[in-house]
Short mmCIF file of N, CA and C in Angstrom, two decimals:
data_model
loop_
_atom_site.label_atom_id
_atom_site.label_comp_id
_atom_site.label_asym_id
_atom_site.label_seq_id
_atom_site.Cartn_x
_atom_site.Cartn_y
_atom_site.Cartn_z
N UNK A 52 193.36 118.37 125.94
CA UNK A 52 194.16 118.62 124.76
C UNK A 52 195.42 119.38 125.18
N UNK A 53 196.30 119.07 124.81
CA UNK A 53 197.72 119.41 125.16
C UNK A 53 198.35 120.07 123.46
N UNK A 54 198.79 121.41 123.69
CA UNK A 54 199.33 122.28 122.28
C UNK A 54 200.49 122.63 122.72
N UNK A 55 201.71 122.20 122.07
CA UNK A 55 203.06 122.69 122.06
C UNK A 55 203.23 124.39 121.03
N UNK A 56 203.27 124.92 121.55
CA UNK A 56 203.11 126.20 120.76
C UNK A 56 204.78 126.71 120.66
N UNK A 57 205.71 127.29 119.63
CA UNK A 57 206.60 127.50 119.27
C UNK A 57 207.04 129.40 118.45
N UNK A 58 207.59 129.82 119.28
CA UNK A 58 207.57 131.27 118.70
C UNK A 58 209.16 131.24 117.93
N UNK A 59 209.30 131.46 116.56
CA UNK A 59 210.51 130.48 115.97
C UNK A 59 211.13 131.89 116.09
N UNK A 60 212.90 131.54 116.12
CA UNK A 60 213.74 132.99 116.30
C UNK A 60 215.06 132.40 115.77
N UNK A 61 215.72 133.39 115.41
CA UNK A 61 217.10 132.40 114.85
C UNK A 61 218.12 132.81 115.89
N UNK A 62 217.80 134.00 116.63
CA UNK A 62 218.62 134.12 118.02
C UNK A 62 218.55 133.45 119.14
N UNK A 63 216.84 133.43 119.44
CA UNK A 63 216.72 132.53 120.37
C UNK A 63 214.63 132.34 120.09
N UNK A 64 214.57 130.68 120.54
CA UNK A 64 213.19 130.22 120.05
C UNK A 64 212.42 130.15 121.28
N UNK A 65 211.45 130.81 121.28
CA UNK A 65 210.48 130.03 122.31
C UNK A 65 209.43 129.35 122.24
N UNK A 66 209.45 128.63 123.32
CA UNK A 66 208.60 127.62 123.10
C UNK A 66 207.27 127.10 124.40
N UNK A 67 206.26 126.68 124.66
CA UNK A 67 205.28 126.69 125.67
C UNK A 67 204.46 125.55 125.05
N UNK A 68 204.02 125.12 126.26
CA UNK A 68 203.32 123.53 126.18
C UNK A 68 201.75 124.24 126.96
N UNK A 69 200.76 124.24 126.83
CA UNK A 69 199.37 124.27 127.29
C UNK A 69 198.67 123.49 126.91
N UNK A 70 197.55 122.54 128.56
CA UNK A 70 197.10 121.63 128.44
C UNK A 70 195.94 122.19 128.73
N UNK A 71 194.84 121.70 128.14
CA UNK A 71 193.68 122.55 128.26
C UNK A 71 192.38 121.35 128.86
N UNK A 72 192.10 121.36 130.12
CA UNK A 72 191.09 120.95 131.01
C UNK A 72 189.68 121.36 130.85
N UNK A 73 188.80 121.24 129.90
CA UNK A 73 187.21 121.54 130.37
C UNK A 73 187.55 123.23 129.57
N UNK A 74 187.22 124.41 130.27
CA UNK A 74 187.65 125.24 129.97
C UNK A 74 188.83 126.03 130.40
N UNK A 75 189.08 125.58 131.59
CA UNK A 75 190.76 126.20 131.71
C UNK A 75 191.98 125.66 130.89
N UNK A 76 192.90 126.56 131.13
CA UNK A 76 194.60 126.54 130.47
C UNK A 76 195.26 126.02 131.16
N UNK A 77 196.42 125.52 131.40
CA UNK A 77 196.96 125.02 132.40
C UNK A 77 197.96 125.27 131.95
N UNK A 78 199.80 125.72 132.23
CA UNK A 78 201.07 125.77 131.85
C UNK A 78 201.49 124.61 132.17
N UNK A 79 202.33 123.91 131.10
CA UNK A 79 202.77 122.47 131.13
C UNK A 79 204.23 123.11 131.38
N UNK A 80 204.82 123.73 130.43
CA UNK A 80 205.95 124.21 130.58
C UNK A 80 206.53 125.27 129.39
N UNK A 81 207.45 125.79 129.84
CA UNK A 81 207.94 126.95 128.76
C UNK A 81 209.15 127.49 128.80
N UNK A 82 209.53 128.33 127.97
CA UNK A 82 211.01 128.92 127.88
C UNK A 82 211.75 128.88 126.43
N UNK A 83 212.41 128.94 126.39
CA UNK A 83 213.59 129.85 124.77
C UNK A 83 214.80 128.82 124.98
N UNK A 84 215.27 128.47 123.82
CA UNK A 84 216.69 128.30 123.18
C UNK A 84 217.22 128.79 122.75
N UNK A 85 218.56 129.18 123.32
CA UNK A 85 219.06 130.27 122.23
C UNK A 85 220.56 129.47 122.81
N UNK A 86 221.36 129.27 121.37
CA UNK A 86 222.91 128.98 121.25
C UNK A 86 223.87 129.98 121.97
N UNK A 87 224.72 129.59 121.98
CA UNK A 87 225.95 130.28 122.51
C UNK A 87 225.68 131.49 121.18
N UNK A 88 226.61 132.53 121.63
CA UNK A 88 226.56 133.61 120.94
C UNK A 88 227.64 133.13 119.92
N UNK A 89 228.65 133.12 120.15
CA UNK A 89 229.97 132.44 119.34
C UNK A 89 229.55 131.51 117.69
N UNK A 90 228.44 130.63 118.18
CA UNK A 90 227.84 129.57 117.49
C UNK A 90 227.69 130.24 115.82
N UNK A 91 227.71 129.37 115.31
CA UNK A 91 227.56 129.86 113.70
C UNK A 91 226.00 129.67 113.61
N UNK A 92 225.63 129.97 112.23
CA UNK A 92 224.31 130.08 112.01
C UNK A 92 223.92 128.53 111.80
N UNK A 93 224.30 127.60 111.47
CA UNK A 93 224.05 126.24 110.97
C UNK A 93 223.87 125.26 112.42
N UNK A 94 225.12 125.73 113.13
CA UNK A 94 225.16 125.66 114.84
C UNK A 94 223.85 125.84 115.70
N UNK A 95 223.31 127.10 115.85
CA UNK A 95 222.05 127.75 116.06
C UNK A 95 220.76 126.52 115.66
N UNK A 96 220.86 126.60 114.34
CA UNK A 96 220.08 126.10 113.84
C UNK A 96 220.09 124.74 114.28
N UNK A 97 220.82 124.22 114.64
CA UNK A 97 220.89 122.51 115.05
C UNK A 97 220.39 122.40 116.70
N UNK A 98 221.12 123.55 116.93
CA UNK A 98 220.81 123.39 119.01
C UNK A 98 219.41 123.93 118.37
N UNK A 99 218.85 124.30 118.18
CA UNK A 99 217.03 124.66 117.99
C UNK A 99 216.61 122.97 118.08
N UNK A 100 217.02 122.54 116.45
CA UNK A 100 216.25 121.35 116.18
C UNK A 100 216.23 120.60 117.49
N UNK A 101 217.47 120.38 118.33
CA UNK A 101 217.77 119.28 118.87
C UNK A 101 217.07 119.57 120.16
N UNK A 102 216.75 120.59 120.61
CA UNK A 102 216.18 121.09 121.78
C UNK A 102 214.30 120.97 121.68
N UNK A 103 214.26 121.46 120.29
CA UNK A 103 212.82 120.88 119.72
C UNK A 103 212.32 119.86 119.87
N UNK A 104 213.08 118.71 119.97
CA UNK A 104 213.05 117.36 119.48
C UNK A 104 213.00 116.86 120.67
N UNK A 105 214.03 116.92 121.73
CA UNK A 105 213.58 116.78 123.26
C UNK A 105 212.70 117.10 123.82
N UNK A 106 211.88 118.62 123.76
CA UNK A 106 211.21 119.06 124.54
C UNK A 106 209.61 118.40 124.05
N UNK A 107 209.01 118.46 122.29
CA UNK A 107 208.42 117.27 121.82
C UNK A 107 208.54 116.73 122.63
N UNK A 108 209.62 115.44 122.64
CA UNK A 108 209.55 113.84 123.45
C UNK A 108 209.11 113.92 124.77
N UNK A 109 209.24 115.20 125.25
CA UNK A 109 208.87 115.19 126.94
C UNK A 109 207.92 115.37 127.31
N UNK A 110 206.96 116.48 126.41
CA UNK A 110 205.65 116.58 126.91
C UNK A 110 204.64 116.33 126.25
N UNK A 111 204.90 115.58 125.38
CA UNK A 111 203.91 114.58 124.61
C UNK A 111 203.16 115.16 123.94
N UNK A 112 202.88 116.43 123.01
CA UNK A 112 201.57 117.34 122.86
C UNK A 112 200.52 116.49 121.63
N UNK A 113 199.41 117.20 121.64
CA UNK A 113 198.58 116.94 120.89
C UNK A 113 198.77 117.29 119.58
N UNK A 114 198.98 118.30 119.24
CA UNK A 114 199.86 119.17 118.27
C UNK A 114 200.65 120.16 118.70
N UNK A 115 201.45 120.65 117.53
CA UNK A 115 202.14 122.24 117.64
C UNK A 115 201.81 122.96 116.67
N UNK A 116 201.34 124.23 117.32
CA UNK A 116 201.08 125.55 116.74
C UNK A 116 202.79 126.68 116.60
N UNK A 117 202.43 127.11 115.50
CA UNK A 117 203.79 127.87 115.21
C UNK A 117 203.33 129.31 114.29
N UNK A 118 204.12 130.02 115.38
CA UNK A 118 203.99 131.63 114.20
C UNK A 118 204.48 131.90 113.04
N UNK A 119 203.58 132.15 112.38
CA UNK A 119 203.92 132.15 110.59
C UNK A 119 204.80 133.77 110.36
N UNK A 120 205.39 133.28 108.71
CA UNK A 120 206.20 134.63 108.51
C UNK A 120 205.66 135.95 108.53
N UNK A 121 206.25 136.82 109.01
CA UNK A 121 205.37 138.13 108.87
C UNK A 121 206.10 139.05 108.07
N UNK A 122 205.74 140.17 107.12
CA UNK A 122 206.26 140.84 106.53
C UNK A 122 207.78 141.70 107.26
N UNK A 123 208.67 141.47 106.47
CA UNK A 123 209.81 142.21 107.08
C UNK A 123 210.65 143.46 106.48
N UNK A 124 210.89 144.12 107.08
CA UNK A 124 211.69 145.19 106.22
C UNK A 124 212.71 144.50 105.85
N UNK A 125 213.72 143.77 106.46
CA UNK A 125 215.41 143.10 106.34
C UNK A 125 215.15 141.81 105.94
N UNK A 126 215.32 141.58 104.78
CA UNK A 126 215.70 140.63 103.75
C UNK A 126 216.26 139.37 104.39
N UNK A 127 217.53 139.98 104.97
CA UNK A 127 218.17 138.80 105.71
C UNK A 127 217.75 138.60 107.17
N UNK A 128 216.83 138.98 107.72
CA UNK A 128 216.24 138.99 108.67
C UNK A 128 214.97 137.79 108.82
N UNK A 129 214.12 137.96 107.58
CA UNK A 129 213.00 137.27 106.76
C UNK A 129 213.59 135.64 106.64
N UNK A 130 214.70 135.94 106.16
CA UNK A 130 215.51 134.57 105.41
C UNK A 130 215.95 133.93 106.70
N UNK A 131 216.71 134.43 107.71
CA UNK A 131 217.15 133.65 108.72
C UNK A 131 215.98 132.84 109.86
N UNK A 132 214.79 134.08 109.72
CA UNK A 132 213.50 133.36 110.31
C UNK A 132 212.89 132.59 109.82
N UNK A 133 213.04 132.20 108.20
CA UNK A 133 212.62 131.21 107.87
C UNK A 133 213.02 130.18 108.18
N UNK A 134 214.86 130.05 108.07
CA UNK A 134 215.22 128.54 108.34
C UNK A 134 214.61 128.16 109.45
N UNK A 135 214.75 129.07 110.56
CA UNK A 135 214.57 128.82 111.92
C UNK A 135 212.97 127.87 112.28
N UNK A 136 211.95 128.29 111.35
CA UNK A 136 211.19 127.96 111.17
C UNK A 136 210.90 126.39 110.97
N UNK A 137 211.64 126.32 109.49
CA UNK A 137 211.79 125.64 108.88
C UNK A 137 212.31 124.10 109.85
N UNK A 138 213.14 124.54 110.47
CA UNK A 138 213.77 123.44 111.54
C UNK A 138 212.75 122.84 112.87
N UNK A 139 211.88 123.99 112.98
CA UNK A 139 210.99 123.80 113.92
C UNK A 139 210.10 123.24 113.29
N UNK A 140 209.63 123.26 112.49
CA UNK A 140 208.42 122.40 111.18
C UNK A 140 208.96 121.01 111.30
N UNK A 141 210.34 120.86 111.19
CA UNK A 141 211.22 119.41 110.90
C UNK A 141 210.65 118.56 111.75
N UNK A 142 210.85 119.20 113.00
CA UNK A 142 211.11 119.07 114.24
C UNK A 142 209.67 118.44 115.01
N UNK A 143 208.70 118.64 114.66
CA UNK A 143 207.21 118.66 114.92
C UNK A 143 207.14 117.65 113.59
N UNK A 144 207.42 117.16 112.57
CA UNK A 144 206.76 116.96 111.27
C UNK A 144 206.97 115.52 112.15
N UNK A 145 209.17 115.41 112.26
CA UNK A 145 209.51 113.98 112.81
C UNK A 145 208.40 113.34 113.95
N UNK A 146 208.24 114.17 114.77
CA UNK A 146 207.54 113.71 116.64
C UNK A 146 206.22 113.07 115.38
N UNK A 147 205.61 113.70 114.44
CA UNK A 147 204.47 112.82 114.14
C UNK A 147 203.20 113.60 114.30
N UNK A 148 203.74 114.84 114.57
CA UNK A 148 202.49 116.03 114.91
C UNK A 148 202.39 116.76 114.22
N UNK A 149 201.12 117.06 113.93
CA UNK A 149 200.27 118.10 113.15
C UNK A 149 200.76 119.07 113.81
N UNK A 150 200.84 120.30 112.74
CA UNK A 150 201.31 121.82 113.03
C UNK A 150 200.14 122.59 112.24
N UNK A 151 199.65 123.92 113.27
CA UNK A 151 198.76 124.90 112.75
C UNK A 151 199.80 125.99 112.73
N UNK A 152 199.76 127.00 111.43
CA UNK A 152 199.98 127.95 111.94
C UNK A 152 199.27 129.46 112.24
N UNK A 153 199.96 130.09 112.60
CA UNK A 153 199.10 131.36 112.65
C UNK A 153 199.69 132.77 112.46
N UNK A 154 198.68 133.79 111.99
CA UNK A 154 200.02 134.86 111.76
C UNK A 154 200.31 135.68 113.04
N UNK A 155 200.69 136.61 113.21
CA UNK A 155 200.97 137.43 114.73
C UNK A 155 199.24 138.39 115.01
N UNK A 156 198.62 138.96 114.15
CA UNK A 156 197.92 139.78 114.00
C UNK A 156 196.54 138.81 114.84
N UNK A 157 196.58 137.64 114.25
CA UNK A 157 195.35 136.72 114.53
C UNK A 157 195.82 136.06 116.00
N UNK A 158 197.35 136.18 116.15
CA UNK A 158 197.21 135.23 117.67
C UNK A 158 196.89 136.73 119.05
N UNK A 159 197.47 137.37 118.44
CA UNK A 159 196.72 138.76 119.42
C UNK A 159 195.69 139.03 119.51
N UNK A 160 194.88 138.73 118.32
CA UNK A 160 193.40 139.03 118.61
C UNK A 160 193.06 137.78 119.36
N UNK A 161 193.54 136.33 119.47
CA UNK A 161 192.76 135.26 119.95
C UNK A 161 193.15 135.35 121.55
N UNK A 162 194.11 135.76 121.64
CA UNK A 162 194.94 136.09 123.04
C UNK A 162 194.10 137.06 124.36
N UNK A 163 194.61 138.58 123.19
CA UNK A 163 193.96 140.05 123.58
C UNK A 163 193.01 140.29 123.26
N UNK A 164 192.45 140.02 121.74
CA UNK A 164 191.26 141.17 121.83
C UNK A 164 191.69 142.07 120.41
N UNK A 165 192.75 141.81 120.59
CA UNK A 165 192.99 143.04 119.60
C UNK A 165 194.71 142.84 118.50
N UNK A 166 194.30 143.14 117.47
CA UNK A 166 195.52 142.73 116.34
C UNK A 166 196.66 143.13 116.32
N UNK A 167 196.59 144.26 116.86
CA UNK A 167 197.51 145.38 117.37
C UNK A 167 198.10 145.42 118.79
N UNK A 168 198.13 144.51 119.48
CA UNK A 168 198.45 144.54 120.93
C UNK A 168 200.29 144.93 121.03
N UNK A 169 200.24 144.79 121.91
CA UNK A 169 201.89 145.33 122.38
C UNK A 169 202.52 143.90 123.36
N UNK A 170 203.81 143.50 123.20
CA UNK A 170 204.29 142.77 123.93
C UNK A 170 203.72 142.73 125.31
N UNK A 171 203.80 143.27 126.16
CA UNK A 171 203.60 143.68 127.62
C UNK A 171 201.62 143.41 127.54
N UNK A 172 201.34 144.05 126.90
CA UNK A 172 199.58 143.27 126.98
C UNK A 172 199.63 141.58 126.57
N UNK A 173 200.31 141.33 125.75
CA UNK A 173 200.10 140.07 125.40
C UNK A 173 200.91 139.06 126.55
N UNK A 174 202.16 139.29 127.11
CA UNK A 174 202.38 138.83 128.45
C UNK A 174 201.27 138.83 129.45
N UNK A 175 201.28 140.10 129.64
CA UNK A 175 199.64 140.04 130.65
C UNK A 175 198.49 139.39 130.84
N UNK A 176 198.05 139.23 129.43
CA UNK A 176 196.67 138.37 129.12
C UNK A 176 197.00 136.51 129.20
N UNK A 177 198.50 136.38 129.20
CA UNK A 177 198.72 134.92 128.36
C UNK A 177 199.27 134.47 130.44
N UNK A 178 200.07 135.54 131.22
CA UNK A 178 199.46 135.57 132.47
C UNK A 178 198.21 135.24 133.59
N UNK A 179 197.11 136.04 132.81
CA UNK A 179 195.86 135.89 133.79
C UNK A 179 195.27 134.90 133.07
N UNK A 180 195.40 134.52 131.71
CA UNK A 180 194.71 132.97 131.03
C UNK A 180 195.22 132.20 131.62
N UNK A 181 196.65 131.53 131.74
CA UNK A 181 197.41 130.50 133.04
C UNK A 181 197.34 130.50 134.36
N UNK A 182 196.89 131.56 134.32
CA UNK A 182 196.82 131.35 136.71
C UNK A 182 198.19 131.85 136.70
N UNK A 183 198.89 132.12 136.57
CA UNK A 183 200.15 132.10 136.79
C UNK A 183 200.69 133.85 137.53
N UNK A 184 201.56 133.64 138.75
CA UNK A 184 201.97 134.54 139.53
C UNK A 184 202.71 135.20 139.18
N UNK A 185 203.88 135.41 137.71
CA UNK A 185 204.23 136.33 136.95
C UNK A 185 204.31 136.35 135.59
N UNK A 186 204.71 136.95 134.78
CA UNK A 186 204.61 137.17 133.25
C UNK A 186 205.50 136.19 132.96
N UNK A 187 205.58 135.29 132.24
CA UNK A 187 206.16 134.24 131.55
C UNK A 187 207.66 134.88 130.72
N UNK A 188 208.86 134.84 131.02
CA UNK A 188 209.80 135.30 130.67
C UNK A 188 210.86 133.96 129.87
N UNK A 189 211.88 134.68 129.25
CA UNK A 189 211.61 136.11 128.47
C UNK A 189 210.71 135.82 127.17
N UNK A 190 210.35 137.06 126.60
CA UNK A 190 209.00 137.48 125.87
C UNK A 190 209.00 136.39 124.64
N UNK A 191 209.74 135.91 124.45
CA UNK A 191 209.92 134.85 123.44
C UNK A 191 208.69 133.72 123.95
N UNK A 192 209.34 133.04 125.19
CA UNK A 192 208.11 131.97 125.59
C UNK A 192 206.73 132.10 125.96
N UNK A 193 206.48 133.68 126.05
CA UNK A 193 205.16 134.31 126.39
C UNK A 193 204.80 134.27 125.37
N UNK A 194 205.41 134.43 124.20
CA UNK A 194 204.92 134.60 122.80
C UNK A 194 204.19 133.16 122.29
N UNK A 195 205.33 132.35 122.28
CA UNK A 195 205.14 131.02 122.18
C UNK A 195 203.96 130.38 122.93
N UNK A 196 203.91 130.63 124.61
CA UNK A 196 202.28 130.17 125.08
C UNK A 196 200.91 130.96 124.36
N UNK A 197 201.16 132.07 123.77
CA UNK A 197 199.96 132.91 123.25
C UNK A 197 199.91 132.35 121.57
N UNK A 198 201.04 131.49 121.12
CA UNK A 198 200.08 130.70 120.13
C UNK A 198 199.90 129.65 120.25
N UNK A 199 200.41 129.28 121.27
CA UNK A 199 199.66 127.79 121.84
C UNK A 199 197.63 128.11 122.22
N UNK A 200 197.61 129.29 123.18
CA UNK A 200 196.68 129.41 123.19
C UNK A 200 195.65 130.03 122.21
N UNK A 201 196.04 130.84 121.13
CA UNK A 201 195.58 130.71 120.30
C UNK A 201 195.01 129.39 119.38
N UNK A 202 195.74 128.43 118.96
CA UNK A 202 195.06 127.53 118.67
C UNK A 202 194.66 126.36 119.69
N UNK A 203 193.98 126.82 120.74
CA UNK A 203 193.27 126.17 121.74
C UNK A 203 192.07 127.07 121.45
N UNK A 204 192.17 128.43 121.40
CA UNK A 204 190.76 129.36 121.27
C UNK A 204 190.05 128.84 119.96
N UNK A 205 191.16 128.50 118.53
CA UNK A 205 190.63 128.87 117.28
C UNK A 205 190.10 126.65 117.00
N UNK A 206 190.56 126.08 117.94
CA UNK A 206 190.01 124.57 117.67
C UNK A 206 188.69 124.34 118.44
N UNK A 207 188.83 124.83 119.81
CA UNK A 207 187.40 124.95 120.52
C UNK A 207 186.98 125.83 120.51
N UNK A 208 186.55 127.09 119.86
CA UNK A 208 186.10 128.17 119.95
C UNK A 208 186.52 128.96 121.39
N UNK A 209 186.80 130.29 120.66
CA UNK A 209 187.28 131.56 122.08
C UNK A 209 185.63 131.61 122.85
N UNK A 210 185.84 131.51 124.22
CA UNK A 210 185.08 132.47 125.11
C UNK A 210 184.29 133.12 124.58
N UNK A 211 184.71 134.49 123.70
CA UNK A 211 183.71 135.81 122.61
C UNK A 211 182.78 134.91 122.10
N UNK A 212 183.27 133.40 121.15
CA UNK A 212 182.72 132.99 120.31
C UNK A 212 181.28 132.13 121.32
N UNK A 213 181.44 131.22 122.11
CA UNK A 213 180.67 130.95 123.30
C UNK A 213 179.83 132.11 123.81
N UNK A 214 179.78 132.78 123.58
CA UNK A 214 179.33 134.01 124.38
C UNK A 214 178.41 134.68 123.38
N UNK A 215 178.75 134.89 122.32
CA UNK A 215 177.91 135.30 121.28
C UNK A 215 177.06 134.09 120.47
N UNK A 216 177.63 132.67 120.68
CA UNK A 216 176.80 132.15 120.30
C UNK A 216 175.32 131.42 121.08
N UNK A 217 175.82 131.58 122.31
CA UNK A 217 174.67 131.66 123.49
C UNK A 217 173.53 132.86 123.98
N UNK A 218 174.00 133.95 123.51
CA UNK A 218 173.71 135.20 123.88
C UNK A 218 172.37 135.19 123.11
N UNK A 219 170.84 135.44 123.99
CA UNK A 219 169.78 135.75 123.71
C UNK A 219 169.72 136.77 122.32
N UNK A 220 168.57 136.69 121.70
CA UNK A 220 169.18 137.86 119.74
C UNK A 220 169.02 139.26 120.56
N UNK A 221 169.41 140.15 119.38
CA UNK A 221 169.65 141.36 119.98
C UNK A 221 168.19 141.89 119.45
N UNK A 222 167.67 142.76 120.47
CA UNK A 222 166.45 143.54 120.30
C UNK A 222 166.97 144.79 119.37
N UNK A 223 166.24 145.62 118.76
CA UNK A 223 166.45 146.80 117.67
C UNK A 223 166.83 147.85 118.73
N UNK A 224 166.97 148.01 119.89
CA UNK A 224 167.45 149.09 121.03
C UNK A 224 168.77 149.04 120.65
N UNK A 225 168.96 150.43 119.91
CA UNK A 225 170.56 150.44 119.63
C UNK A 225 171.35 151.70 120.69
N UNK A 226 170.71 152.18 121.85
CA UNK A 226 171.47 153.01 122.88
C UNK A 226 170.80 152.82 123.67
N UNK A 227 171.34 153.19 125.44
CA UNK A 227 171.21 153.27 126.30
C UNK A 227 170.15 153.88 126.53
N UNK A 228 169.62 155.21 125.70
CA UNK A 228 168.98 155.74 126.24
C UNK A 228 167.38 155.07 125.83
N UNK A 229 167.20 154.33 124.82
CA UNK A 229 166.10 153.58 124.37
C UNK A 229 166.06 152.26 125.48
N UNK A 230 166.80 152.06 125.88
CA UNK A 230 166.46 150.69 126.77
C UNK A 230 165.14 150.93 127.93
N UNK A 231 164.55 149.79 128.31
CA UNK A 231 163.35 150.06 128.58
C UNK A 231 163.26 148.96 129.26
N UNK A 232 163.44 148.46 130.69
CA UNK A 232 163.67 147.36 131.25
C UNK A 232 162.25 146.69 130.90
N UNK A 233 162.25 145.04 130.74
CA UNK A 233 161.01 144.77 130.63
C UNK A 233 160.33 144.42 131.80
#
C-alpha cells in the first residue's frame, strides 16, 4: 500500500509518499512547495495545486492522507490554511484518490505515542519508522510523512494495537511486587 500524505501550508506544503511492505515503511519520496516569496496569494495557491498534481501523477499512491484544520488563534491564518487545503483536496479528488483526514493530536499519537509531542520527537520517530539516516527536512515534509504514516497505522492497525491484541489476558497482579514467577 502506497499513502501520499500532505501537510497543507499556504507558505509552503509538505508533502511524503510511504509505501508500506508486510510490516515495514519504506520512503517513496518527500519535500515542501513553497512559491516565490514575491508571489500573490492566488499565485501560491496555484504553484501548490500544480505541484500536487505532478507529484500525484508520479508516484501513483493508493490514497492521500491530509492534516485537518486545527483550532487557531489568527482568523486570517485559519482562512489562508483552509484554501491551501482546499487546493490540496482538489488536487487528490482530480488524481481519483480517496483522502483520509486526520487531526494533529491523533497523527502524534499514531506516530509518537503521544498527542502532545513536539516537532523534533515527531521528526525522530517518522526517522527511525523509515530507516532513514537523517530527519526528513524541512519539518513540513516530516510532518507530511507522519500523516502518511499515520494512516498506514490507523488502516492496518499500529504495532500497540497488534501487540495488545495478541498479548496473553492480564492476570489480577497489579505490581511488581505481587508477581510470582510461575
Amino acid at each position: 500500500m502506497k499513502i501520499f500524505g500532505i501537510d497543507p501550508g499556504s507558505e509552503r506544503t509538505g508533502y511524503g509518499c510511504v509505501e508500506q511492505s508486510g510490516s515495514r515503511h519504506h520512503l517513496v519520496l518527500c519535500g515542501s512547495l513553497a512559491a516565490p516569496a514575491t508571489a500573490t496569494f492566488p499565485e501560491r495557491l496555484k504553484h501548490i495545486h500544480a505541484g500536487l498534481v505532478a507529484l500525484l501523477a508520479e508516484s501513483q499512491p493508493d490514497c492521500v492522507a491530509i492534516e485537518s484544520i486545527f483550532h487557531a488563534r489568527n482568523v486570517r491564518s485559519a482562512l489562508r490554511l483552509g484554501h491551501a487545503r482546499g487546493v490540496a483536496l482538489l488536487a487528490a479528488s482530480e488524481a481519483g484518490l480517496q483522502v483520509a483526514e486526520y487531526a494533529p493530536a491523533e497523527i502524534k499519537r499514531a506516530v509518537v505515542g503521544y498527542g502532545r509531542a513536539e516537532k523534533p520527537q515527531i521528526q525522530q520517530m517518522v526517522k527511525l519508522l523509515l530507516g532513514l539516516d537523517r530527519v526528513p527536512s524541512p519539518h513540513d515534509a516530516a510532518d507530511a510523512l507522519a500523516v502518511a504514516i499515520c494512516h498506514l497505522h490507523n488502516s492496518t492497525g499500529s504495532v500497540a494495537e497488534t501487540v495488545r491484541r495478541y498479548r496473553a489476558p492480564r492476570t489480577t497482579v497489579r505490581s511488581w511486587r505481587e508477581y510470582r514467577p510461575s
